[in-house]
Tab-separated table of C-alpha atoms and ligand atoms in Angstrom:
chain	number	residue	atom	x	y	z
A	1	UNK	CA	15.297	13.804	-41.993
A	2	UNK	CA	19.029	13.566	-41.417
A	3	UNK	CA	19.887	15.109	-38.061
A	4	UNK	CA	23.365	15.827	-36.828
A	5	UNK	CA	24.706	14.963	-40.276
A	6	UNK	CA	24.663	11.229	-39.592
A	7	UNK	CA	22.470	8.138	-39.688
A	8	UNK	CA	21.920	6.328	-36.405
A	9	UNK	CA	23.699	3.017	-36.051
A	10	UNK	CA	20.417	1.187	-35.358
A	11	UNK	CA	19.207	2.328	-38.796
A	12	UNK	CA	22.473	1.494	-40.551
A	13	UNK	CA	22.475	-2.043	-39.135
A	14	UNK	CA	19.000	-2.638	-40.536
A	15	UNK	CA	19.725	-1.054	-43.931
A	16	UNK	CA	18.985	-3.076	-47.048
A	17	UNK	CA	20.532	-0.677	-49.545
A	18	UNK	CA	24.265	-1.316	-49.595
A	19	UNK	CA	27.182	0.233	-51.441
A	20	UNK	CA	26.247	3.839	-50.624
A	21	UNK	CA	28.150	6.442	-48.664
A	22	UNK	CA	27.062	6.885	-45.052
A	23	UNK	CA	28.114	8.902	-42.028
A	24	UNK	CA	28.084	7.391	-38.531
A	25	UNK	CA	28.991	9.158	-35.321
A	26	UNK	CA	29.573	7.616	-31.950
A	27	UNK	CA	31.956	6.421	-29.277
A	28	UNK	CA	34.609	3.767	-29.773
A	29	UNK	CA	33.940	0.601	-27.818
A	30	UNK	CA	36.973	-1.358	-29.016
A	31	UNK	CA	39.710	-1.215	-31.595
A	32	UNK	CA	41.625	-4.260	-32.755
A	33	UNK	CA	43.565	-5.295	-35.852
A	34	UNK	CA	47.102	-5.307	-37.173
A	35	UNK	CA	49.578	-3.155	-39.130
A	36	UNK	CA	47.430	-3.205	-42.239
A	37	UNK	CA	43.848	-3.174	-41.095
A	38	UNK	CA	41.958	-1.961	-38.033
A	39	UNK	CA	38.450	-2.817	-36.838
A	40	UNK	CA	36.713	-0.188	-34.755
A	41	UNK	CA	33.459	-1.031	-32.963
A	42	UNK	CA	31.387	2.151	-32.792
A	43	UNK	CA	28.279	2.712	-30.680
A	44	UNK	CA	25.936	5.706	-30.527
A	45	UNK	CA	23.404	4.419	-27.971
A	46	UNK	CA	20.657	3.828	-30.543
A	47	UNK	CA	21.061	0.049	-30.144
A	48	UNK	CA	22.946	-2.494	-28.072
A	49	UNK	CA	24.847	-3.451	-31.252
A	50	UNK	CA	27.991	-1.730	-32.486
A	51	UNK	CA	28.746	-1.054	-36.098
A	52	UNK	CA	32.088	-2.319	-37.294
A	53	UNK	CA	34.257	0.256	-39.033
A	54	UNK	CA	36.962	-1.251	-41.234
A	55	UNK	CA	40.022	0.954	-41.571
A	56	UNK	CA	42.697	0.444	-44.225
A	57	UNK	CA	45.587	1.680	-42.110
A	58	UNK	CA	47.724	2.832	-45.027
A	59	UNK	CA	45.046	5.335	-46.093
A	60	UNK	CA	45.018	7.222	-42.778
A	61	UNK	CA	47.242	9.414	-40.719
A	62	UNK	CA	49.132	7.355	-38.116
A	63	UNK	CA	48.713	9.982	-35.417
A	64	UNK	CA	44.942	10.089	-35.947
A	65	UNK	CA	44.588	6.310	-35.736
A	66	UNK	CA	46.654	6.223	-32.530
A	67	UNK	CA	44.051	8.516	-30.958
A	68	UNK	CA	41.179	6.211	-31.927
A	69	UNK	CA	40.997	4.445	-28.570
A	70	UNK	CA	38.175	3.123	-26.408
A	71	UNK	CA	35.925	6.009	-25.387
A	72	UNK	CA	36.996	8.409	-28.131
A	73	UNK	CA	34.244	10.079	-30.152
A	74	UNK	CA	34.359	9.878	-33.942
A	75	UNK	CA	32.714	10.903	-37.142
A	76	UNK	CA	33.164	8.137	-39.699
A	77	UNK	CA	32.407	8.530	-43.388
A	78	UNK	CA	32.506	5.445	-45.556
A	79	UNK	CA	30.747	2.883	-47.683
A	80	UNK	CA	28.126	0.642	-46.140
A	81	UNK	CA	28.921	-2.909	-47.252
A	82	UNK	CA	27.921	-6.425	-46.398
A	83	UNK	CA	30.056	-7.734	-43.553
A	84	UNK	CA	32.113	-10.835	-44.163
A	85	UNK	CA	32.759	-11.321	-40.466
A	86	UNK	CA	30.176	-13.074	-38.371
A	87	UNK	CA	28.048	-11.203	-35.865
A	88	UNK	CA	27.024	-8.212	-37.969
A	89	UNK	CA	25.079	-7.867	-41.205
A	90	UNK	CA	26.864	-4.756	-42.477
A	91	UNK	CA	29.982	-2.723	-41.809
A	92	UNK	CA	31.490	0.581	-42.890
A	93	UNK	CA	34.570	0.708	-45.075
A	94	UNK	CA	35.970	3.998	-43.811
A	95	UNK	CA	37.011	6.698	-46.258
A	96	UNK	CA	37.380	9.519	-43.734
A	97	UNK	CA	37.589	9.726	-39.943
A	98	UNK	CA	37.219	12.882	-37.917
A	99	UNK	CA	38.140	12.789	-34.254
A	100	UNK	CA	35.685	14.784	-32.121
A	101	UNK	CA	37.151	13.904	-28.750
A	102	UNK	CA	39.933	11.693	-27.475
A	103	UNK	CA	39.763	9.564	-24.297
A	104	UNK	CA	43.163	9.041	-22.712
A	105	UNK	CA	43.599	5.264	-22.192
A	106	UNK	CA	45.575	5.980	-19.012
A	107	UNK	CA	42.665	7.735	-17.319
A	108	UNK	CA	39.422	6.719	-19.104
A	109	UNK	CA	37.611	4.627	-16.470
A	110	UNK	CA	35.836	2.402	-18.997
A	111	UNK	CA	38.995	1.438	-20.825
A	112	UNK	CA	38.454	-2.231	-19.956
A	113	UNK	CA	35.292	-4.334	-20.145
A	114	UNK	CA	33.723	-6.256	-17.300
A	115	UNK	CA	33.598	-3.672	-14.507
A	116	UNK	CA	31.420	-4.595	-11.538
A	117	UNK	CA	28.046	-2.892	-11.168
A	118	UNK	CA	29.266	-1.559	-7.805
A	119	UNK	CA	32.199	0.155	-9.484
A	120	UNK	CA	29.964	1.533	-12.228
A	121	UNK	CA	27.747	3.161	-9.572
A	122	UNK	CA	30.772	5.220	-8.566
A	123	UNK	CA	31.056	6.502	-12.116
A	124	UNK	CA	27.351	6.993	-12.751
A	125	UNK	CA	28.248	9.953	-14.975
A	126	UNK	CA	29.958	7.603	-17.463
A	127	UNK	CA	28.111	4.330	-17.025
A	128	UNK	CA	25.461	5.120	-19.709
A	129	UNK	CA	28.292	4.331	-22.148
A	130	UNK	CA	28.360	0.686	-21.130
A	131	UNK	CA	26.274	-1.988	-22.847
A	132	UNK	CA	24.395	-2.717	-19.636
A	133	UNK	CA	23.297	0.832	-18.937
A	134	UNK	CA	22.576	1.551	-22.568
A	135	UNK	CA	20.205	-1.432	-22.523
A	136	UNK	CA	18.617	-0.499	-19.185
A	137	UNK	CA	18.079	3.128	-20.194
A	138	UNK	CA	16.502	2.186	-23.506
A	139	UNK	CA	14.144	-0.225	-21.724
A	140	UNK	CA	13.356	2.521	-19.182
A	141	UNK	CA	12.417	4.855	-22.015
A	142	UNK	CA	10.293	2.198	-23.720
A	143	UNK	CA	8.409	1.486	-20.499
A	144	UNK	CA	7.696	5.187	-19.902
A	145	UNK	CA	6.360	5.466	-23.431
A	146	UNK	CA	4.251	2.310	-23.047
A	147	UNK	CA	2.742	3.613	-19.796
A	148	UNK	CA	1.517	6.795	-21.470
A	149	UNK	CA	0.340	4.763	-24.433
A	150	UNK	CA	-1.678	2.383	-22.271
A	151	UNK	CA	-3.494	5.100	-20.382
A	152	UNK	CA	-4.058	7.178	-23.478
A	153	UNK	CA	-5.630	4.177	-25.212
A	154	UNK	CA	-7.899	3.648	-22.198
A	155	UNK	CA	-9.066	7.265	-21.966
A	156	UNK	CA	-7.162	8.290	-18.832
A	157	UNK	CA	-6.091	11.917	-18.443
A	158	UNK	CA	-2.455	12.565	-17.479
A	159	UNK	CA	-2.677	14.797	-14.415
A	160	UNK	CA	0.388	16.661	-13.189
A	161	UNK	CA	0.323	16.637	-9.428
A	162	UNK	CA	2.627	18.899	-7.427
A	163	UNK	CA	6.072	17.888	-6.255
A	164	UNK	CA	6.053	20.391	-3.409
A	165	UNK	CA	3.202	19.701	-1.039
A	166	UNK	CA	1.916	20.524	2.416
A	167	UNK	CA	0.395	17.085	2.994
A	168	UNK	CA	1.758	13.667	3.953
A	169	UNK	CA	-0.341	11.321	1.812
A	170	UNK	CA	0.953	8.060	3.207
A	171	UNK	CA	1.200	9.285	6.796
A	172	UNK	CA	4.575	7.646	7.114
A	173	UNK	CA	6.298	10.898	7.997
A	174	UNK	CA	9.364	10.150	5.903
A	175	UNK	CA	9.487	13.449	4.068
A	176	UNK	CA	12.119	15.890	2.873
A	177	UNK	CA	11.451	19.479	3.927
A	178	UNK	CA	11.342	22.290	1.394
A	179	UNK	CA	12.278	25.666	2.815
A	180	UNK	CA	14.080	28.876	1.942
A	181	UNK	CA	14.947	29.538	5.574
A	182	UNK	CA	18.544	29.967	6.645
A	183	UNK	CA	18.879	26.642	8.439
A	184	UNK	CA	21.304	28.180	10.919
A	185	UNK	CA	18.789	30.765	12.063
A	186	UNK	CA	15.153	30.171	11.086
A	187	UNK	CA	12.596	32.670	12.447
A	188	UNK	CA	10.956	31.455	15.645
A	189	UNK	CA	7.659	32.217	17.346
A	190	UNK	CA	7.174	33.115	21.018
A	191	UNK	CA	7.334	29.454	22.048
A	192	UNK	CA	10.642	29.057	20.246
A	193	UNK	CA	9.119	26.898	17.475
A	194	UNK	CA	10.184	27.493	13.881
A	195	UNK	CA	7.691	29.971	12.417
A	196	UNK	CA	6.760	28.502	9.044
A	197	UNK	CA	4.203	31.244	8.402
A	198	UNK	CA	7.266	33.313	7.481
A	199	UNK	CA	8.586	30.643	5.078
A	200	UNK	CA	8.256	30.827	1.286
A	201	UNK	CA	4.901	29.026	1.116
A	202	UNK	CA	3.638	30.356	4.449
A	203	UNK	CA	3.527	26.831	5.820
A	204	UNK	CA	5.755	23.818	6.297
A	205	UNK	CA	6.149	22.060	2.954
A	206	UNK	CA	7.759	18.843	1.821
A	207	UNK	CA	8.629	16.916	-1.313
A	208	UNK	CA	5.696	14.675	-2.152
A	209	UNK	CA	5.656	10.972	-1.223
A	210	UNK	CA	2.753	10.298	-3.612
A	211	UNK	CA	0.517	12.176	-6.027
A	212	UNK	CA	-2.522	10.225	-4.913
A	213	UNK	CA	-4.448	12.776	-2.866
A	214	UNK	CA	-4.307	15.327	-5.675
A	215	UNK	CA	-4.933	12.479	-8.123
A	216	UNK	CA	-8.209	11.756	-6.352
A	217	UNK	CA	-9.245	15.379	-6.824
A	218	UNK	CA	-8.685	14.868	-10.558
A	219	UNK	CA	-10.565	11.568	-10.683
A	220	UNK	CA	-13.568	13.156	-8.993
A	221	UNK	CA	-13.878	15.468	-11.990
A	222	UNK	CA	-12.298	13.736	-15.006
A	223	UNK	CA	-13.278	10.209	-13.838
A	224	UNK	CA	-10.055	8.474	-14.853
A	225	UNK	CA	-6.635	10.035	-14.428
A	226	UNK	CA	-3.070	8.950	-13.897
A	227	UNK	CA	0.017	10.624	-12.559
A	228	UNK	CA	3.576	9.750	-13.499
A	229	UNK	CA	6.215	11.691	-11.683
A	230	UNK	CA	9.018	11.699	-9.137
A	231	UNK	CA	8.266	10.948	-5.500
A	232	UNK	CA	10.535	11.222	-2.495
A	233	UNK	CA	10.931	9.224	0.684
A	234	UNK	CA	13.431	9.987	3.399
A	235	UNK	CA	13.436	6.446	4.728
A	236	UNK	CA	16.884	5.325	5.695
A	237	UNK	CA	16.568	1.921	4.079
A	238	UNK	CA	19.632	0.751	2.221
A	239	UNK	CA	17.950	-2.142	0.423
A	240	UNK	CA	18.232	-3.166	-3.241
A	241	UNK	CA	14.568	-2.144	-3.652
A	242	UNK	CA	14.407	1.356	-2.105
A	243	UNK	CA	15.347	4.751	-3.460
A	244	UNK	CA	14.955	8.143	-1.796
A	245	UNK	CA	13.831	9.549	-5.160
A	246	UNK	CA	11.786	7.240	-7.355
A	247	UNK	CA	9.122	7.537	-10.024
A	248	UNK	CA	5.590	6.397	-9.468
A	249	UNK	CA	2.638	5.803	-11.777
A	250	UNK	CA	-0.691	6.333	-10.034
A	251	UNK	CA	-3.982	5.746	-11.841
A	252	UNK	CA	-7.122	6.836	-10.020
A	253	UNK	CA	-10.610	5.844	-11.188
A	254	UNK	CA	-14.028	7.070	-10.196
A	255	UNK	CA	-16.817	4.444	-10.047
A	256	UNK	CA	-14.314	1.621	-9.621
A	257	UNK	CA	-14.250	-0.825	-6.751
A	258	UNK	CA	-11.412	-3.066	-5.692
A	259	UNK	CA	-12.110	-5.748	-8.352
A	260	UNK	CA	-11.823	-3.221	-11.185
A	261	UNK	CA	-8.665	-1.943	-9.552
A	262	UNK	CA	-7.124	-5.432	-9.469
A	263	UNK	CA	-8.174	-6.081	-13.062
A	264	UNK	CA	-6.559	-2.856	-14.202
A	265	UNK	CA	-3.344	-3.546	-12.298
A	266	UNK	CA	-3.022	-7.014	-13.818
A	267	UNK	CA	-3.878	-5.926	-17.354
A	268	UNK	CA	-1.541	-2.913	-17.126
A	269	UNK	CA	1.447	-4.948	-15.912
A	270	UNK	CA	0.893	-7.595	-18.584
A	271	UNK	CA	0.655	-4.917	-21.260
A	272	UNK	CA	3.929	-3.348	-20.151
A	273	UNK	CA	5.795	-6.644	-20.004
A	274	UNK	CA	4.440	-7.668	-23.407
A	275	UNK	CA	5.530	-4.304	-24.782
A	276	UNK	CA	9.054	-4.879	-23.489
A	277	UNK	CA	9.172	-8.403	-24.940
A	278	UNK	CA	8.079	-7.071	-28.308
A	279	UNK	CA	9.973	-3.783	-28.541
A	280	UNK	CA	13.107	-4.293	-26.429
A	281	UNK	CA	14.071	-7.775	-27.542
A	282	UNK	CA	17.755	-7.099	-28.297
A	283	UNK	CA	18.310	-5.325	-25.000
A	284	UNK	CA	16.474	-7.990	-22.985
A	285	UNK	CA	18.436	-10.756	-24.692
A	286	UNK	CA	21.659	-8.972	-23.837
A	287	UNK	CA	20.623	-8.511	-20.190
A	288	UNK	CA	19.487	-12.138	-19.983
A	289	UNK	CA	22.826	-13.336	-21.326
A	290	UNK	CA	24.814	-11.169	-18.926
A	291	UNK	CA	22.839	-11.360	-15.702
A	292	UNK	CA	19.794	-13.567	-15.644
A	293	UNK	CA	19.239	-16.598	-17.885
A	294	UNK	CA	15.672	-16.955	-16.641
A	295	UNK	CA	14.670	-13.401	-17.536
A	296	UNK	CA	12.720	-13.926	-20.746
A	297	UNK	CA	10.899	-17.119	-19.659
A	298	UNK	CA	9.979	-15.343	-16.402
A	299	UNK	CA	8.501	-12.381	-18.288
A	300	UNK	CA	6.601	-14.722	-20.597
A	301	UNK	CA	5.309	-16.679	-17.642
A	302	UNK	CA	3.876	-13.584	-15.946
A	303	UNK	CA	2.164	-12.487	-19.148
A	304	UNK	CA	0.703	-15.950	-19.745
A	305	UNK	CA	-0.783	-16.700	-16.330
A	306	UNK	CA	-3.530	-15.296	-14.133
A	307	UNK	CA	-2.345	-13.604	-10.949
A	308	UNK	CA	-3.447	-15.316	-7.726
A	309	UNK	CA	-5.941	-13.221	-5.716
A	310	UNK	CA	-5.836	-13.851	-2.022
A	311	UNK	CA	-7.028	-12.421	1.263
A	312	UNK	CA	-4.309	-11.115	3.563
A	313	UNK	CA	-5.681	-13.447	6.287
A	314	UNK	CA	-5.260	-16.469	4.014
A	315	UNK	CA	-1.759	-15.311	3.154
A	316	UNK	CA	-0.896	-15.178	6.849
A	317	UNK	CA	-2.258	-18.714	7.342
A	318	UNK	CA	-0.125	-20.027	4.504
A	319	UNK	CA	2.976	-18.348	5.928
A	320	UNK	CA	2.286	-19.676	9.420
A	321	UNK	CA	1.781	-23.201	8.104
A	322	UNK	CA	4.899	-23.012	5.925
A	323	UNK	CA	7.341	-24.212	8.551
A	324	UNK	CA	9.702	-21.566	7.150
A	325	UNK	CA	11.956	-19.574	9.491
A	326	UNK	CA	11.427	-15.859	8.817
A	327	UNK	CA	13.445	-13.001	10.242
A	328	UNK	CA	10.137	-11.312	11.158
A	329	UNK	CA	7.807	-13.869	12.810
A	330	UNK	CA	4.360	-14.133	11.241
A	331	UNK	CA	1.046	-13.379	12.882
A	332	UNK	CA	-2.141	-11.577	11.858
A	333	UNK	CA	-1.420	-7.829	11.891
A	334	UNK	CA	2.135	-8.138	10.586
A	335	UNK	CA	3.185	-5.639	7.934
A	336	UNK	CA	4.533	-8.156	5.427
A	337	UNK	CA	8.248	-7.925	4.666
A	338	UNK	CA	9.724	-8.844	1.336
A	339	UNK	CA	10.810	-12.250	2.741
A	340	UNK	CA	7.110	-13.082	3.313
A	341	UNK	CA	5.934	-11.651	0.026
A	342	UNK	CA	8.574	-13.576	-1.868
A	343	UNK	CA	7.756	-16.812	-0.062
A	344	UNK	CA	4.132	-16.572	-1.198
A	345	UNK	CA	5.072	-15.696	-4.763
A	346	UNK	CA	8.202	-17.763	-5.362
A	347	UNK	CA	7.733	-20.809	-3.171
A	348	UNK	CA	4.043	-21.258	-2.525
A	349	UNK	CA	2.110	-20.103	-5.590
A	350	UNK	CA	4.953	-19.599	-8.082
A	351	UNK	CA	2.888	-16.836	-9.630
A	352	UNK	CA	2.281	-13.115	-9.005
A	353	UNK	CA	-0.132	-12.617	-6.119
A	354	UNK	CA	-2.592	-9.823	-5.353
A	355	UNK	CA	-3.202	-9.648	-1.610
A	356	UNK	CA	-6.290	-7.806	-0.373
A	357	UNK	CA	-8.066	-6.818	2.827
A	358	UNK	CA	-5.112	-5.876	5.002
A	359	UNK	CA	-5.389	-4.928	8.687
A	360	UNK	CA	-6.377	-1.256	8.877
A	361	UNK	CA	-3.655	-0.465	11.432
A	362	UNK	CA	-0.837	-1.015	8.948
A	363	UNK	CA	-2.407	0.897	6.063
A	364	UNK	CA	-3.004	4.563	5.198
A	365	UNK	CA	-5.964	6.617	6.454
A	366	UNK	CA	-7.716	6.922	3.098
A	367	UNK	CA	-8.398	3.216	2.475
A	368	UNK	CA	-11.987	1.976	2.405
A	369	UNK	CA	-12.923	0.345	5.672
A	370	UNK	CA	-14.498	-3.110	5.563
A	371	UNK	CA	-17.577	-3.943	7.651
A	372	UNK	CA	-15.539	-6.214	9.941
A	373	UNK	CA	-14.041	-3.108	11.571
A	374	UNK	CA	-10.576	-4.681	11.304
A	375	UNK	CA	-9.536	-4.598	7.676
A	376	UNK	CA	-9.401	-2.190	4.770
A	377	UNK	CA	-9.842	-2.717	1.054
A	378	UNK	CA	-6.139	-2.516	0.242
A	379	UNK	CA	-4.431	-4.443	-2.522
A	380	UNK	CA	-0.730	-5.083	-2.983
A	381	UNK	CA	0.580	-6.792	-6.095
A	382	UNK	CA	3.507	-9.068	-5.241
A	383	UNK	CA	6.017	-10.147	-7.902
A	384	UNK	CA	8.748	-12.745	-8.088
A	385	UNK	CA	12.227	-11.360	-7.255
A	386	UNK	CA	10.693	-8.016	-6.214
A	387	UNK	CA	8.001	-8.476	-3.575
A	388	UNK	CA	5.624	-5.489	-3.609
A	389	UNK	CA	5.518	-3.864	-7.035
A	390	UNK	CA	2.127	-2.142	-6.660
A	391	UNK	CA	0.306	-0.763	-3.612
A	392	UNK	CA	-3.269	0.452	-3.916
A	393	UNK	CA	-6.783	0.361	-2.564
A	394	UNK	CA	-10.387	1.282	-2.896
A	395	UNK	CA	-10.762	4.672	-1.209
A	396	UNK	CA	-13.059	5.493	1.683
A	397	UNK	CA	-15.799	7.560	0.062
A	398	UNK	CA	-17.889	8.184	3.185
A	399	UNK	CA	-17.198	11.595	4.726
A	400	UNK	CA	-18.270	10.348	8.115
A	401	UNK	CA	-15.981	7.309	8.161
A	402	UNK	CA	-13.072	9.239	6.729
A	403	UNK	CA	-13.263	12.078	9.249
A	404	UNK	CA	-13.563	9.527	12.055
A	405	UNK	CA	-10.436	7.772	10.796
A	406	UNK	CA	-8.539	11.085	10.548
A	407	UNK	CA	-9.521	11.859	14.143
A	408	UNK	CA	-8.312	8.428	15.325
A	409	UNK	CA	-4.974	8.948	13.624
A	410	UNK	CA	-4.613	12.552	14.789
A	411	UNK	CA	-4.696	14.007	11.275
A	412	UNK	CA	-5.975	17.604	11.721
A	413	UNK	CA	-8.953	18.391	9.467
A	414	UNK	CA	-7.420	21.773	8.691
A	415	UNK	CA	-4.633	19.923	6.858
A	416	UNK	CA	-6.918	17.800	4.674
A	417	UNK	CA	-10.109	19.906	4.354
A	418	UNK	CA	-9.661	20.128	0.585
A	419	UNK	CA	-9.342	16.345	0.322
A	420	UNK	CA	-12.427	15.835	2.491
A	421	UNK	CA	-14.343	18.207	0.191
A	422	UNK	CA	-14.415	15.456	-2.483
A	423	UNK	CA	-16.436	13.378	0.003
A	424	UNK	CA	-18.532	16.385	0.971
A	425	UNK	CA	-19.492	17.288	-2.592
A	426	UNK	CA	-20.519	14.548	-5.015
A	427	UNK	CA	-18.568	11.710	-3.469
A	428	UNK	CA	-18.358	8.422	-5.384
A	429	UNK	CA	-16.782	5.003	-5.037
A	430	UNK	CA	-13.267	5.180	-6.424
A	431	UNK	CA	-9.997	3.271	-6.455
A	432	UNK	CA	-6.421	3.528	-7.549
A	433	UNK	CA	-2.913	2.240	-7.102
A	434	UNK	CA	0.734	3.189	-7.325
A	435	UNK	CA	3.267	1.290	-9.429
A	436	UNK	CA	6.897	1.925	-8.510
A	437	UNK	CA	8.540	2.597	-11.877
A	438	UNK	CA	11.959	1.342	-10.799
A	439	UNK	CA	10.464	-1.800	-9.243
A	440	UNK	CA	8.836	-2.489	-12.622
A	441	UNK	CA	12.199	-1.940	-14.297
A	442	UNK	CA	13.928	-4.310	-11.890
A	443	UNK	CA	11.479	-6.967	-12.947
A	444	UNK	CA	11.621	-6.260	-16.664
A	445	UNK	CA	15.422	-5.929	-16.937
A	446	UNK	CA	16.305	-8.644	-14.422
A	447	UNK	CA	18.724	-6.276	-12.696
A	448	UNK	CA	19.121	-7.030	-9.000
A	449	UNK	CA	19.687	-3.568	-7.527
A	450	UNK	CA	17.330	-0.602	-7.905
A	451	UNK	CA	20.362	1.715	-8.128
A	452	UNK	CA	21.039	0.184	-11.537
A	453	UNK	CA	17.702	0.985	-13.200
A	454	UNK	CA	17.657	4.784	-12.692
A	455	UNK	CA	20.283	7.022	-14.298
A	456	UNK	CA	21.307	8.870	-11.140
A	457	UNK	CA	20.158	7.061	-7.991
A	458	UNK	CA	19.366	8.996	-4.837
A	459	UNK	CA	19.977	6.881	-1.743
A	460	UNK	CA	21.237	7.669	1.767
A	461	UNK	CA	24.645	9.436	1.485
A	462	UNK	CA	24.541	9.407	-2.289
A	463	UNK	CA	23.728	12.418	-4.460
A	464	UNK	CA	27.017	13.055	-6.241
A	465	UNK	CA	25.918	13.076	-9.860
B	1	4AD	O1	2.667	1.345	-1.467
B	1	4AD	P1	2.968	2.798	-1.644
B	1	4AD	O2	3.584	3.532	-0.525
B	1	4AD	O3	1.587	3.449	-2.080
B	1	4AD	C1	1.325	4.764	-2.289
B	1	4AD	O4	2.148	5.664	-2.241
B	1	4AD	C2	-0.091	5.023	-2.698
B	1	4AD	N1	-0.371	6.451	-2.514
B	1	4AD	C3	-0.301	4.570	-4.120
B	1	4AD	C4	-1.722	4.781	-4.591
B	1	4AD	O5	-2.602	4.070	-4.149
B	1	4AD	N2	-1.946	5.721	-5.482
B	1	4AD	O6	3.906	2.973	-2.925
B	1	4AD	C5	3.497	2.475	-4.181
B	1	4AD	C6	4.620	1.745	-4.870
B	1	4AD	C7	5.136	0.518	-4.094
B	1	4AD	O7	4.325	-0.590	-4.337
B	1	4AD	C8	6.521	0.370	-4.683
B	1	4AD	O8	6.469	-0.264	-5.934
B	1	4AD	C9	6.936	1.797	-4.911
B	1	4AD	O9	5.766	2.590	-4.973
B	1	4AD	N3	7.794	2.313	-3.822
B	1	4AD	C10	9.121	2.511	-3.934
B	1	4AD	N4	9.960	2.303	-4.951
B	1	4AD	C11	11.267	2.608	-4.760
B	1	4AD	N5	11.754	3.112	-3.603
B	1	4AD	C12	10.941	3.348	-2.547
B	1	4AD	N6	11.441	3.878	-1.439
B	1	4AD	C13	9.555	3.029	-2.679
B	1	4AD	N7	8.482	3.138	-1.869
B	1	4AD	C14	7.431	2.702	-2.590
B	2	MG	MG1	2.924	-0.128	-0.100
């Protein structure tokens, strides 16, 4: 089916049948040449590669050709022929050019190549037109597709959990409020507190930090589910690994203990990386050439090796014995920072690491408590260059232990009664984890800043586009 009256450039570049008339549409990346002949590199986002359009200057209107500048949008009709130049298999000998839209060279921000990633963040509305962001966005799409594919093949049900919620799943309290109140003058009760019973939902609501709690409700009926949606955290951390709005994939499995959970996490990550190596080769090679020579060997290494599985306590011992100076000093009970995670992964083991059995005090209320009374059955997957890529756990399935933990942490039962009902009625061992989609993309693309793997990043003081 021909859509939009054109063939995509990715298809044209792979075409075997030459000598026929084709139509390509896209944006001009470069134009070069002389008085007699012009070469226009055209890109439509279907591939990292441009198609070369060869223009016999004498055959075309001078005015029209003057307007064919970087950024302009064209319809090109011509003959698809073998290319004599190196670097491309085929090119188009133009017979007609229609100009859809000009791009004034004086003001088009992408007139020149080689802009810094920092600058491109300021023009996030135009940066998809660069090679880098074209590549990143195609890989992002491929990974989203592969995620659904993986779970579909393994019999998981895609569960849509709400974005607006009344609960704080992670208990970190870093939530964005959702309200229809006039923020200048919200209704107040007799004590002067804001009266959320009069708000849209009749209670104080927030944007979700995780779909897990609702995911568990699904798993306790459908046995294996996953969520894949946006999550929001109002943490004021301006790091290259944190976003205020990010996407998370959260599988949740009934009848699974922590070992099954670790096995799934490892198999899932390896599947996704293999998928990228197989289906996004051109884009990965481009990104490797531009930013990170080690990218492809690093991806292959992760796919080809078992992840190390280690107790948190052993991890702490290794860090303490390392002789390394850390910004945050190490002792049992420490919530590991990325400097510690990366030491274990990059310096000590030189492999991805799954750390388990963390101190209960630094982990969420729902994690399964170990018999030692000190640790919970948490698991974090730590990756080179990234640190934590996955956080998960076996869940506490005992109603008694869970309500006791809620009481200790001051979580009112009236807020989580529906969650506790899964333990009250037909409880079962179950486990799950959350993969940060953009952290995965950082790893797969080799990009260094999380703002560069999502089309329109949301970070403190940044929501322009
Ligand atoms: O470790 P976290 O907070 O775990 C949860 O939210 C659990 N409810 C998941 C579960 O068990 N179903 O977050 C999970 C992952 C992290 O490992 C990280 O990859 C990513 O989400 N993440 C972020 N990514 C970008 N920006 C942020 N601010 C992130 N916070 C967490
Ligand atoms: Mg975590």
